[in-house]
Tab-separated table of C-alpha atoms and ligand atoms in Angstrom:
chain	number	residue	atom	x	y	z
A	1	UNK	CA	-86.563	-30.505	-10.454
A	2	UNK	CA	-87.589	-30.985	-6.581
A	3	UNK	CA	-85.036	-33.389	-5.150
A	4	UNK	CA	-86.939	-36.755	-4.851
A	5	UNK	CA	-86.956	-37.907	-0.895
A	6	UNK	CA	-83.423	-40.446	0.153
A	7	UNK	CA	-83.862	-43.685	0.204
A	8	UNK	CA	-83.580	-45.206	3.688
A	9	UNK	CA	-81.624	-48.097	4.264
A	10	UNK	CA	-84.294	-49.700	6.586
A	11	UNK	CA	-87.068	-49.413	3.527
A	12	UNK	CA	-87.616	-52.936	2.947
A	13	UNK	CA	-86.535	-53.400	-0.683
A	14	UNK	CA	-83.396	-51.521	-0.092
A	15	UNK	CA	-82.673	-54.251	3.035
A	16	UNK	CA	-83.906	-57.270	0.465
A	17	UNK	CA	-81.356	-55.625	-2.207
A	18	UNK	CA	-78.423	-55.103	0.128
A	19	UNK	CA	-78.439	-51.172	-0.365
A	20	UNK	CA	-75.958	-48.920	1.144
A	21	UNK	CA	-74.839	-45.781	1.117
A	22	UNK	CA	-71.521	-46.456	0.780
A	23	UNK	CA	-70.374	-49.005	-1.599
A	24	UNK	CA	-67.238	-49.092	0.224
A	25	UNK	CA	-69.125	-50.563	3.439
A	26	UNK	CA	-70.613	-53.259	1.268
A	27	UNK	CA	-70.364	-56.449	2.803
A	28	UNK	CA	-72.135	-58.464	0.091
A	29	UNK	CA	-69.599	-60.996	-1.916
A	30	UNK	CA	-71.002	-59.740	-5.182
A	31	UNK	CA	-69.836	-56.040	-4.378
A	32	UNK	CA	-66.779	-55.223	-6.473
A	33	UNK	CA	-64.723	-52.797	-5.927
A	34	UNK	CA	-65.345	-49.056	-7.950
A	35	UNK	CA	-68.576	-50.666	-8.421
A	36	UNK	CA	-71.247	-48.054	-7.045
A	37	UNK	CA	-74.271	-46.189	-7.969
A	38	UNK	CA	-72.860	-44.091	-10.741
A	39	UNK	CA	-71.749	-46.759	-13.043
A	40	UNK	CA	-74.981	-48.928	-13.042
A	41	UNK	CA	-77.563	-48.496	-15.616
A	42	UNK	CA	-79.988	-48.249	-13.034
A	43	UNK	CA	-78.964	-44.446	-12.144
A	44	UNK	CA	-79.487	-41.412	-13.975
A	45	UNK	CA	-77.655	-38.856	-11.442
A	46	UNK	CA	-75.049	-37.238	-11.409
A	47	UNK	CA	-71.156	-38.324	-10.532
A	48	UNK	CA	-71.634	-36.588	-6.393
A	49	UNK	CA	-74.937	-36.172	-4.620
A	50	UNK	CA	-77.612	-37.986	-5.115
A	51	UNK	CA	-79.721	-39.397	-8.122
A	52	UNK	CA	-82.572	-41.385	-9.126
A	53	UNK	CA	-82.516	-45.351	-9.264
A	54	UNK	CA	-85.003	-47.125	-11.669
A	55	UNK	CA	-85.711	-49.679	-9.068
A	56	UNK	CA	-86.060	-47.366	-6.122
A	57	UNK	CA	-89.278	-44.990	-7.754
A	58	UNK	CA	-89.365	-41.756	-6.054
A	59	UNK	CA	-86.502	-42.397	-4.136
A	60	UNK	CA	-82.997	-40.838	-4.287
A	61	UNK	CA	-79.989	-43.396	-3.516
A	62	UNK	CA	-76.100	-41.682	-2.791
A	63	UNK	CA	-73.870	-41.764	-6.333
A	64	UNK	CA	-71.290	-43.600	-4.294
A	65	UNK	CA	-74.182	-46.279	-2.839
A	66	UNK	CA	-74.432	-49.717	-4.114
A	67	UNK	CA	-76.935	-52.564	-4.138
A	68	UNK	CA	-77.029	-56.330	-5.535
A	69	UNK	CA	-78.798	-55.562	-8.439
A	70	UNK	CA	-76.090	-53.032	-9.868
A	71	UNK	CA	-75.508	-53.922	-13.436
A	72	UNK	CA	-72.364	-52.128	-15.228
A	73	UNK	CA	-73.791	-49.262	-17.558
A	74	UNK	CA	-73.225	-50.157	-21.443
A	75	UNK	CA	-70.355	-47.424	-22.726
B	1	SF4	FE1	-77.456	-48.136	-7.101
B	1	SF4	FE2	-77.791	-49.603	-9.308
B	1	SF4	FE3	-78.555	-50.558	-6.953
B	1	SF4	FE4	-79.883	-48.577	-8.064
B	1	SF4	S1	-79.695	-50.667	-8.882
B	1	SF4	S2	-79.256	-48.696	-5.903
B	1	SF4	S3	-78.281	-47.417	-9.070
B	1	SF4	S4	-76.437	-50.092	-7.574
């Protein structure tokens, strides 16, 4: 599959979610720590790269990105 387009932090729905590329970099008080892309239920990447994010359509976000609206993925 064609590798969908990144996400850019200055898209406005990243900045209203608190996105980064980095999880580590978070700032935001809800960010905890290990949390990142690959363990929400949002993403349905892979564990390095880049993946899709159900609430960023046609966008890519970083595996070890995070946002406010990360939600733990069931087991
Ligand atoms: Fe990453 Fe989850 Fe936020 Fe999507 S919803 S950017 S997968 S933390």
């Amino acid at each position: 599959a064609a590798d969908l387009p990144a996400l850019s932090s200055s898209d406005p729905t990243a900045k209203a979610l608190d996105y980064v590329e980095d999880n580590t970099k978070s700032t935001n008080p809800k960010h905890k720590a290990g949390d990142d892309c690959t363990n929400c239920q949002f993403y349905s990447g892979g564990p390095t790269g880049r993946g899709p994010c159900q609430l960023f359509p046609g966008k890519s976000v970083n595996a070890k990105g995070w946002c406010v609206s990360h939600v733990v993925k069931k087991a």
